[in-house]
PDB file of C-alpha atoms in Angstrom:
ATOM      1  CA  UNK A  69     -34.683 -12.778  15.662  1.00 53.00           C
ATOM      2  CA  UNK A  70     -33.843  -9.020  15.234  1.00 60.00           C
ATOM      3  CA  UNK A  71     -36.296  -8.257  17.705  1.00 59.00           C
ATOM      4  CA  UNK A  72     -34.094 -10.647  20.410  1.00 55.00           C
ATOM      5  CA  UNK A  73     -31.099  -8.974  19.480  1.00 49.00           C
ATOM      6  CA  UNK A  74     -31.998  -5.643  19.590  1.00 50.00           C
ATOM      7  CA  UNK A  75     -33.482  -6.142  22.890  1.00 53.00           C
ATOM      8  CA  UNK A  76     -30.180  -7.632  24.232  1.00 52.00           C
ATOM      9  CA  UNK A  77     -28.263  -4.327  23.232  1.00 53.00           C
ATOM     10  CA  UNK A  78     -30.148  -2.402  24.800  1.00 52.00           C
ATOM     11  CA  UNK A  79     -29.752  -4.313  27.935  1.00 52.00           C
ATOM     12  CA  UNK A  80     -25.974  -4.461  27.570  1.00 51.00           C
ATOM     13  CA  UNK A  81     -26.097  -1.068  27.268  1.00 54.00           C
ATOM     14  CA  UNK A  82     -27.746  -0.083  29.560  1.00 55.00           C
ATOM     15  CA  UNK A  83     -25.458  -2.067  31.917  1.00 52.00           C
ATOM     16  CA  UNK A  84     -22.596  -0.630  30.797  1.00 51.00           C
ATOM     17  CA  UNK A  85     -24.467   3.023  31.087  1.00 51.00           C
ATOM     18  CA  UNK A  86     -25.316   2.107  34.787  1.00 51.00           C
ATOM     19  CA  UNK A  87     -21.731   1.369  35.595  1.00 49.00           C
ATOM     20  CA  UNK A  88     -20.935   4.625  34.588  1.00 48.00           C
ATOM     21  CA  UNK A  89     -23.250   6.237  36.696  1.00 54.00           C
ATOM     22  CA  UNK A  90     -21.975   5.827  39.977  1.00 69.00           C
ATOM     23  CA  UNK A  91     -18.343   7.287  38.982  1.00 86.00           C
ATOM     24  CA  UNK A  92     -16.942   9.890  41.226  1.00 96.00           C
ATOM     25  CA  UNK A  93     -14.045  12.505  41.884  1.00 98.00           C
ATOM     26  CA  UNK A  94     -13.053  13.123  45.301  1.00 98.00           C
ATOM     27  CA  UNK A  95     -10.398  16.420  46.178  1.00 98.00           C
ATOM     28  CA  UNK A  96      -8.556  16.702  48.985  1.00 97.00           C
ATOM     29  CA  UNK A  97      -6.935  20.088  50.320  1.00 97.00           C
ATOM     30  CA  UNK A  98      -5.017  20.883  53.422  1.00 94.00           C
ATOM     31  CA  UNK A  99      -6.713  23.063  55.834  1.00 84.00           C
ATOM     32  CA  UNK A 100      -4.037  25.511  56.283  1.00 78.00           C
ATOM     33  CA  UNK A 101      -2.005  26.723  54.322  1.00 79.00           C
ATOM     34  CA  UNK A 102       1.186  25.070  56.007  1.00 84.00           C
ATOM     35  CA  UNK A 103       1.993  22.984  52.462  1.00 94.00           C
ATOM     36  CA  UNK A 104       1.898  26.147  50.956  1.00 93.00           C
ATOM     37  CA  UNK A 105       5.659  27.051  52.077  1.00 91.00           C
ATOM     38  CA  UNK A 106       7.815  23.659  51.958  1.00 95.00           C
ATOM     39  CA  UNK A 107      10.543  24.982  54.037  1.00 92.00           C
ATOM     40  CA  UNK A 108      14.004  23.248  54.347  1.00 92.00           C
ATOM     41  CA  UNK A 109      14.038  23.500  58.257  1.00 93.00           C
ATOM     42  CA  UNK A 110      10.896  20.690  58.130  1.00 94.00           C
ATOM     43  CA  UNK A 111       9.647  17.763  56.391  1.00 96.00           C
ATOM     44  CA  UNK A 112       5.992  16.614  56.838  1.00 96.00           C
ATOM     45  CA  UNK A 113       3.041  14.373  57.257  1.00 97.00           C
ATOM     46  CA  UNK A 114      -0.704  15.138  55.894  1.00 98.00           C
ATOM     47  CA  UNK A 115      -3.382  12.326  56.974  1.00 97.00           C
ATOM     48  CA  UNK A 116      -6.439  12.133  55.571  1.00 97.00           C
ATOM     49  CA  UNK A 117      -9.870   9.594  56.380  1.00 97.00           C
ATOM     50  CA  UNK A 118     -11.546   7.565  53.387  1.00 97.00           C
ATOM     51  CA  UNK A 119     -15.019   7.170  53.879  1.00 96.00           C
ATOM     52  CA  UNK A 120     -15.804   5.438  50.440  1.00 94.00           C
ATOM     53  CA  UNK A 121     -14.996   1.829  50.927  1.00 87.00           C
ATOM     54  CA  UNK A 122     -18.012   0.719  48.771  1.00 89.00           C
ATOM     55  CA  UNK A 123     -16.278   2.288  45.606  1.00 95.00           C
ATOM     56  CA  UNK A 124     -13.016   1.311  43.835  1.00 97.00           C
ATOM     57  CA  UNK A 125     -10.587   3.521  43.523  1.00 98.00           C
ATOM     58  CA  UNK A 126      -9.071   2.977  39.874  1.00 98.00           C
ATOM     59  CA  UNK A 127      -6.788   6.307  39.174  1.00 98.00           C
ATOM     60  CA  UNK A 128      -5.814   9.100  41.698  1.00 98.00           C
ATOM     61  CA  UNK A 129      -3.514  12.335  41.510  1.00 98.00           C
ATOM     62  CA  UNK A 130      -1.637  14.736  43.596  1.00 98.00           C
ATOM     63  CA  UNK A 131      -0.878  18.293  42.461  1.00 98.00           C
ATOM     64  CA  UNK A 132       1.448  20.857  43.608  1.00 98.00           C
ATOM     65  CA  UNK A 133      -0.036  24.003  42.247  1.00 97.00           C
ATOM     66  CA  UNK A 134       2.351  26.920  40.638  1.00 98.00           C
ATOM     67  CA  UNK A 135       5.868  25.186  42.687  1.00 98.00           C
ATOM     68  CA  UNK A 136       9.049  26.661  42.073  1.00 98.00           C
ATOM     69  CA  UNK A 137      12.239  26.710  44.538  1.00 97.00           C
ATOM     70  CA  UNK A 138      13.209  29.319  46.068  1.00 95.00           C
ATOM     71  CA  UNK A 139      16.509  30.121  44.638  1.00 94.00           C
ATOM     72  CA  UNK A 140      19.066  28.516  41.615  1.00 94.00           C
ATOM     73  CA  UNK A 141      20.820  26.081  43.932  1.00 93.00           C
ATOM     74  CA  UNK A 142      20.302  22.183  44.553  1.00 93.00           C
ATOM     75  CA  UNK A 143      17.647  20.943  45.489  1.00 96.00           C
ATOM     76  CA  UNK A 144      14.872  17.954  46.121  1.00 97.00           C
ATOM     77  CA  UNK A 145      11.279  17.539  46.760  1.00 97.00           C
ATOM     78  CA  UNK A 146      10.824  13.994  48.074  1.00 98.00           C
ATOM     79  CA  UNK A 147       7.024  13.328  48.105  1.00 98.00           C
ATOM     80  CA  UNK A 148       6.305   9.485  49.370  1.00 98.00           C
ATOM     81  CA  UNK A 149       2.643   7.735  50.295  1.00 98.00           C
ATOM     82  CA  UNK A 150       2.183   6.824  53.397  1.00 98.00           C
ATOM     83  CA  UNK A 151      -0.028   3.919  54.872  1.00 96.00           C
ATOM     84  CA  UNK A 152      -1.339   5.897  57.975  1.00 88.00           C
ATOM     85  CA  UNK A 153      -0.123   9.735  59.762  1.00 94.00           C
ATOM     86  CA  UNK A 154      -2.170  11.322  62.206  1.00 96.00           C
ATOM     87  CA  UNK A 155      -4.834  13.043  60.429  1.00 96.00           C
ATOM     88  CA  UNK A 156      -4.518  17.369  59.594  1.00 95.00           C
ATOM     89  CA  UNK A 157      -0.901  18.507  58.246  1.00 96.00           C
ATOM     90  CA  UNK A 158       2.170  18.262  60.550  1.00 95.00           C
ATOM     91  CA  UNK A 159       5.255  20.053  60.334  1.00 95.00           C
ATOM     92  CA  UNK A 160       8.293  18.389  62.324  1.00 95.00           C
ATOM     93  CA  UNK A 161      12.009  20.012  62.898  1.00 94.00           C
ATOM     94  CA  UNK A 162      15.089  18.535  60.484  1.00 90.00           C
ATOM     95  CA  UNK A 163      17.215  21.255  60.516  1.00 82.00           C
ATOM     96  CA  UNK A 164      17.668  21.455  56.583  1.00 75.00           C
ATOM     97  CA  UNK A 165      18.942  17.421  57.251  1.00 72.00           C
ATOM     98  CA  UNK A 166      20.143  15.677  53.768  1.00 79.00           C
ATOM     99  CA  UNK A 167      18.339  13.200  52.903  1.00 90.00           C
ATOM    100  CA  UNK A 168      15.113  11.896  52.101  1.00 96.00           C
ATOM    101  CA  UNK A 169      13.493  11.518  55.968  1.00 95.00           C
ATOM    102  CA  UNK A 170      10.930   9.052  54.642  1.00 97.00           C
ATOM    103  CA  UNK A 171      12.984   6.874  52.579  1.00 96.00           C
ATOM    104  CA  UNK A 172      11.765   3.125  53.902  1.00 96.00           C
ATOM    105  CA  UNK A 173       8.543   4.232  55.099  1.00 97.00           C
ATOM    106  CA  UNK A 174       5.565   3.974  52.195  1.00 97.00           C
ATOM    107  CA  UNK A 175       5.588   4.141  48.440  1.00 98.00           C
ATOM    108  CA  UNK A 176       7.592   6.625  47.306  1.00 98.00           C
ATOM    109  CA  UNK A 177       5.758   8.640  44.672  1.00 98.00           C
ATOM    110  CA  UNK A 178       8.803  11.144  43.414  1.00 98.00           C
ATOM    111  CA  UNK A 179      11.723  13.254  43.532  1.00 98.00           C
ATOM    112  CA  UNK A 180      11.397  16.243  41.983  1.00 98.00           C
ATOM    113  CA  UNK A 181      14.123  18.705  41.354  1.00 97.00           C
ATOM    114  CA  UNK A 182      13.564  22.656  40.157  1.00 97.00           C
ATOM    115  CA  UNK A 183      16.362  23.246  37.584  1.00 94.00           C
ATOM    116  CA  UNK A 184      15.263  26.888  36.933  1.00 95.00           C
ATOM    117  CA  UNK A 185      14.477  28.329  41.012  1.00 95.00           C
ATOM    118  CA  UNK A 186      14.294  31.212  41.912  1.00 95.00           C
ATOM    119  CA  UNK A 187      11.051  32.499  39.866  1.00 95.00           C
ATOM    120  CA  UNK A 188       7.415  31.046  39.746  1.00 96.00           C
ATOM    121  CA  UNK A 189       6.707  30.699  36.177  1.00 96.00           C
ATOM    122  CA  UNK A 190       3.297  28.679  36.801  1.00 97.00           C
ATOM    123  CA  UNK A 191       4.532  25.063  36.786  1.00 97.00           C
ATOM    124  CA  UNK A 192       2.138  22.505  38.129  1.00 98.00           C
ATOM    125  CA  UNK A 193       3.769  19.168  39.842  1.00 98.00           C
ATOM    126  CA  UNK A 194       1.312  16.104  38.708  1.00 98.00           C
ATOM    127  CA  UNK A 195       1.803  12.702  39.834  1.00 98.00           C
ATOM    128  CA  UNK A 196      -0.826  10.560  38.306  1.00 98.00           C
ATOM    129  CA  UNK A 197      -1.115   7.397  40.140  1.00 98.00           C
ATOM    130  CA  UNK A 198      -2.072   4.800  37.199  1.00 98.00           C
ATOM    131  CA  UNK A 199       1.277   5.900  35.452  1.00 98.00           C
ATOM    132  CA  UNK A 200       3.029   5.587  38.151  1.00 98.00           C
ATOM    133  CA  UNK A 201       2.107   2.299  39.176  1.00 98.00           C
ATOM    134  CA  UNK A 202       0.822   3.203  42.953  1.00 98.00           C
ATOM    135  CA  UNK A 203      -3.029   2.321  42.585  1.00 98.00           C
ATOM    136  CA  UNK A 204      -3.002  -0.327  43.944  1.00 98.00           C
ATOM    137  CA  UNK A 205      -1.003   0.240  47.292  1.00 98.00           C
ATOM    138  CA  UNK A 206      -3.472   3.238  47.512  1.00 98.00           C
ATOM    139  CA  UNK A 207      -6.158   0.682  47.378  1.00 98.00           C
ATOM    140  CA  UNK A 208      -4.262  -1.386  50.037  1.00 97.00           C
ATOM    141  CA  UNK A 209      -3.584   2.123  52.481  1.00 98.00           C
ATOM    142  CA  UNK A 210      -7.224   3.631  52.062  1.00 97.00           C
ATOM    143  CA  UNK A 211      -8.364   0.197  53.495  1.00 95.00           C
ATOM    144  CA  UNK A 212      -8.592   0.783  56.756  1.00 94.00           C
ATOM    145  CA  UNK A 213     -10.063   4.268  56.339  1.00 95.00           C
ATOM    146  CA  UNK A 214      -6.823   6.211  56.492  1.00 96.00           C
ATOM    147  CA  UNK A 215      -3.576   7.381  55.044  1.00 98.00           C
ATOM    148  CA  UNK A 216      -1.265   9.980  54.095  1.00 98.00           C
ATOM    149  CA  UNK A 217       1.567  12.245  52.564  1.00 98.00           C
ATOM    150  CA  UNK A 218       4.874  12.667  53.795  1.00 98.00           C
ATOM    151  CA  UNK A 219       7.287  15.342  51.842  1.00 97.00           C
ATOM    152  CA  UNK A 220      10.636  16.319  52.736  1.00 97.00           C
ATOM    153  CA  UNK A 221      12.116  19.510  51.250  1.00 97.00           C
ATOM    154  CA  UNK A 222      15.654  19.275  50.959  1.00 95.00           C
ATOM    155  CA  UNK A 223      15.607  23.354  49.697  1.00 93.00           C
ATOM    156  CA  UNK A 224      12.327  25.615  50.054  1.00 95.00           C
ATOM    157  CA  UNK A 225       9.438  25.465  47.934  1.00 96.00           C
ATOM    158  CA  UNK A 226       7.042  27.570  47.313  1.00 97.00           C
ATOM    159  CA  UNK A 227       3.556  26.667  45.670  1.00 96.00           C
ATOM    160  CA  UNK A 228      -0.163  27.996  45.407  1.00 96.00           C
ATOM    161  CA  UNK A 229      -1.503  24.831  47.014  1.00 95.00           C
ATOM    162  CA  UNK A 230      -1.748  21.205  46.945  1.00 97.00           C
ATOM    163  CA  UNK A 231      -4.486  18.927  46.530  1.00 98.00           C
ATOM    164  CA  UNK A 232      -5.071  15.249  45.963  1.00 98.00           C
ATOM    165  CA  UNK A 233      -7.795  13.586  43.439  1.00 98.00           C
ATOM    166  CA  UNK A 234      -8.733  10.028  44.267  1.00 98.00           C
ATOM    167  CA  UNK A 235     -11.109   8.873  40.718  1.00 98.00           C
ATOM    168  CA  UNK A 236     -13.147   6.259  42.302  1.00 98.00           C
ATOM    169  CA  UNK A 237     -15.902   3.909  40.032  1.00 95.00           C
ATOM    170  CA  UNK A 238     -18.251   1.747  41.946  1.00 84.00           C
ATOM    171  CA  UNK A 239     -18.107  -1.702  42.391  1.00 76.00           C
ATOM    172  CA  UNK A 240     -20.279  -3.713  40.427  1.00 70.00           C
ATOM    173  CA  UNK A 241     -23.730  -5.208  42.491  1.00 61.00           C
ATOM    174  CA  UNK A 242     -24.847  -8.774  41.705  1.00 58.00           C
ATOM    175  CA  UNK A 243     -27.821  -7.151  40.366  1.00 52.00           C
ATOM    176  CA  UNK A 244     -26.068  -5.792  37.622  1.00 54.00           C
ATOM    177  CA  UNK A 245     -23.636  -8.553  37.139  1.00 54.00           C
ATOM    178  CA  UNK A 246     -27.184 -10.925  36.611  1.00 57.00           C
ATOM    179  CA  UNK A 247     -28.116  -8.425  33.951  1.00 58.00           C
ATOM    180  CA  UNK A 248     -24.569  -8.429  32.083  1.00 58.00           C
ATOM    181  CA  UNK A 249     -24.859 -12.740  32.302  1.00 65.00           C
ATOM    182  CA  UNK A 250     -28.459 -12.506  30.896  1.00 61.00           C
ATOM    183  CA  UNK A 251     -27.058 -10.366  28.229  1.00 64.00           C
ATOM    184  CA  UNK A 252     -24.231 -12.555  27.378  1.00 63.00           C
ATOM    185  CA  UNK A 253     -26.885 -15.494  27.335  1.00 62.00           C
ATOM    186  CA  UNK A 254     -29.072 -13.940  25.244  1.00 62.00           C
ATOM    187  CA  UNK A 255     -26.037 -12.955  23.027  1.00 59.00           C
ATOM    188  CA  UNK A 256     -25.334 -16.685  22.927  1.00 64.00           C
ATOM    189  CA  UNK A 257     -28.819 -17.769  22.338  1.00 61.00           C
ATOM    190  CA  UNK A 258     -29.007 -15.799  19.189  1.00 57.00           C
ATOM    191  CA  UNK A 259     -25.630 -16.906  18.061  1.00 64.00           C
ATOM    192  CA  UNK A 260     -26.974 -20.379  18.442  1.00 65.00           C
ATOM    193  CA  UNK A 261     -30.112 -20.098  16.644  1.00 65.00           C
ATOM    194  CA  UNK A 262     -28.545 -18.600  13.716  1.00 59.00           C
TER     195      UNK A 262
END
């Protein structure tokens, strides 16, 4: 009987360990350096393509490296999700417009506000997905293979880059899921027994 049930953990964990396996990190980076310089005069779109449909996506984060505003005044740094943009970064003319040009459109994912400006002093923006709820309308944007970032800059940020992390883990194959079952069984047949 100890023979059975040592046999049955080491299937189960070796399921589990499998599962584990196929885990990934995927970062995403503008190709220019346009996001660099949020000016006031624009707000912005950056598309991107999603490839990995046979994963699921359970956690994913955007970064604005080293951001500070550029001077001690009011300010806003509306940063929303976006269900599909053309692909690359685009820049497009608001004339330092109020106002959060997005607002409506996507999930919005923050508004962040510099209190200090006027002095990088190597503060990294982080919005982390699972705490903020937004996994799952990822999941539901990245469906179709594509989606995006808009940000409006109601003042002018500066940063030393942006990037996005989409934490993927893969979806279970029946194979595996017959494994975990004949593990639980087992589990179950030794219960019995006893």
């Amino acid at each position: 009987m100890t023979k059975i049930c040592l046999a049955v953990m080491v299937v189960l964990i070796g399921v589990l360990a499998a599962g584990q396996v196929g885990a990934a990190v995927y970062t995403f980076t503008p190709s220019n350096s346009t996001l660099s310089n949020l000016d006031h005069h624009v707000y912005m779109t950056w598309g991107l393509r999603w490839t990995h449909t046979d994963e699921r996506i359970v956690d994913a984060v955007l970064t604005f490296r080293n951001i500070w505003n550029w001077k001690t005044e009011p300010n806003n740094l509306y940063s929303h999700l976006l269900d599909r943009t053309p692909l690359g970064v685009y820049p497009y003319l608001d004339m330092q417009g109020g106002g959060d040009n997005f607002a409506g459109q996507g999930a919005l994912i923050g508004n962040w506000t510099d209190n200090v400006g006027g002095v990088a002093r190597g503060y990294d923006l982080t919005y982390r997905f699972s705490d903020l709820g937004l996994v799952g309308a990822l999941r539901d944007y990245v469906s179709d293979g594509r989606f995006g970032f808009g940000f409006d800059p109601d003042c002018h940020y500066y940063n030393q880059g942006v990037s996005f992390q989409i934490i993927t883990a893969p979806v279970p194959e029946p194979a595996t899921m017959a494994l975990f079952g004949l593990g639980l069984a087992g589990l179950g047949l030794v219960r019995r027994k006893k």
